[in-house]
Tab-separated table of C-alpha atoms in Angstrom:
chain	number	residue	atom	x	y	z
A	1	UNK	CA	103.274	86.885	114.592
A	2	UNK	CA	99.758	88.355	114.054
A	3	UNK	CA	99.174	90.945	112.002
A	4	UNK	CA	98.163	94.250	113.494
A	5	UNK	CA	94.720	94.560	112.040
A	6	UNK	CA	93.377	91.077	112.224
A	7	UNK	CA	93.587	87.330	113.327
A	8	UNK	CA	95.570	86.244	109.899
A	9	UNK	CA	99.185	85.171	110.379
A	10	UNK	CA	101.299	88.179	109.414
A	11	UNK	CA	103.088	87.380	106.276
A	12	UNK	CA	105.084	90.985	106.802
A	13	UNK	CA	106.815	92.412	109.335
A	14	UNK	CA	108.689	95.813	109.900
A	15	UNK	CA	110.702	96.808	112.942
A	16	UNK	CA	111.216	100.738	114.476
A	17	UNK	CA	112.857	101.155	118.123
A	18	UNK	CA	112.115	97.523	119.374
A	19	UNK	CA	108.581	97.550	118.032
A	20	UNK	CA	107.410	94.963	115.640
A	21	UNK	CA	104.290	95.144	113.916
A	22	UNK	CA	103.630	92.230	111.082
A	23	UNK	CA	100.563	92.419	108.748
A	24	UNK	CA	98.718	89.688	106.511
A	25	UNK	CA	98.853	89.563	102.810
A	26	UNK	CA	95.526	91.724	102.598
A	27	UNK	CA	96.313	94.414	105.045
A	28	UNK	CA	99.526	94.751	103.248
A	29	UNK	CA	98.233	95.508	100.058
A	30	UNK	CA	95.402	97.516	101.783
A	31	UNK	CA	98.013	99.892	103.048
A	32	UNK	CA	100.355	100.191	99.845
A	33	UNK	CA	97.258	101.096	97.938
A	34	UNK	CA	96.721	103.478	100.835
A	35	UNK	CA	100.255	104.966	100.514
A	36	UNK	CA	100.607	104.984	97.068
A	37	UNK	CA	97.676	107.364	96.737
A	38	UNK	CA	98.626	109.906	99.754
A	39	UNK	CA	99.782	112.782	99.436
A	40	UNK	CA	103.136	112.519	101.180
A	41	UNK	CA	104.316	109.413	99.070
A	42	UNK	CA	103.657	112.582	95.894
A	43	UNK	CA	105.378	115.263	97.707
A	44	UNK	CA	108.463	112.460	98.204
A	45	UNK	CA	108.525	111.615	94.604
A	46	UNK	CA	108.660	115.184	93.894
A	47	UNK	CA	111.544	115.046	95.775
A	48	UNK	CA	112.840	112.554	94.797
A	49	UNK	CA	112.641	113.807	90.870
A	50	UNK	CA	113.996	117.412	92.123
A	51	UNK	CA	117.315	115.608	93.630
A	52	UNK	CA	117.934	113.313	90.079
A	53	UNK	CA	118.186	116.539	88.470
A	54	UNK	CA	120.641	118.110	89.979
């Protein structure tokens, strides 16, 4: 498998309703640096934080 963004072998893949989508090492670590700065990955720790409480 390819990964989605470029020619590099995917060394990742993830799976939702029959579609498959792999990414290389790079884009990988592209995106969780993406994600770990967003907005909604806050707002789910928030969460998360509220629920341990309880």
């Amino acid at each position: 498998m390819k990964c989605h963004y470029c020619d590099q072998e995917a060394a990742y893949a993830a799976e939702k309703d029959g579609i498959k989508v792999g990414l290389c090492e790079r884009h990988f670590r592209q995106r969780v640096e993406e994600l770990a700065d967003s907005e909604e990955l806050a707002a789910l720790r928030e969460q998360i934080d509220i629920d341990r409480t309880e």
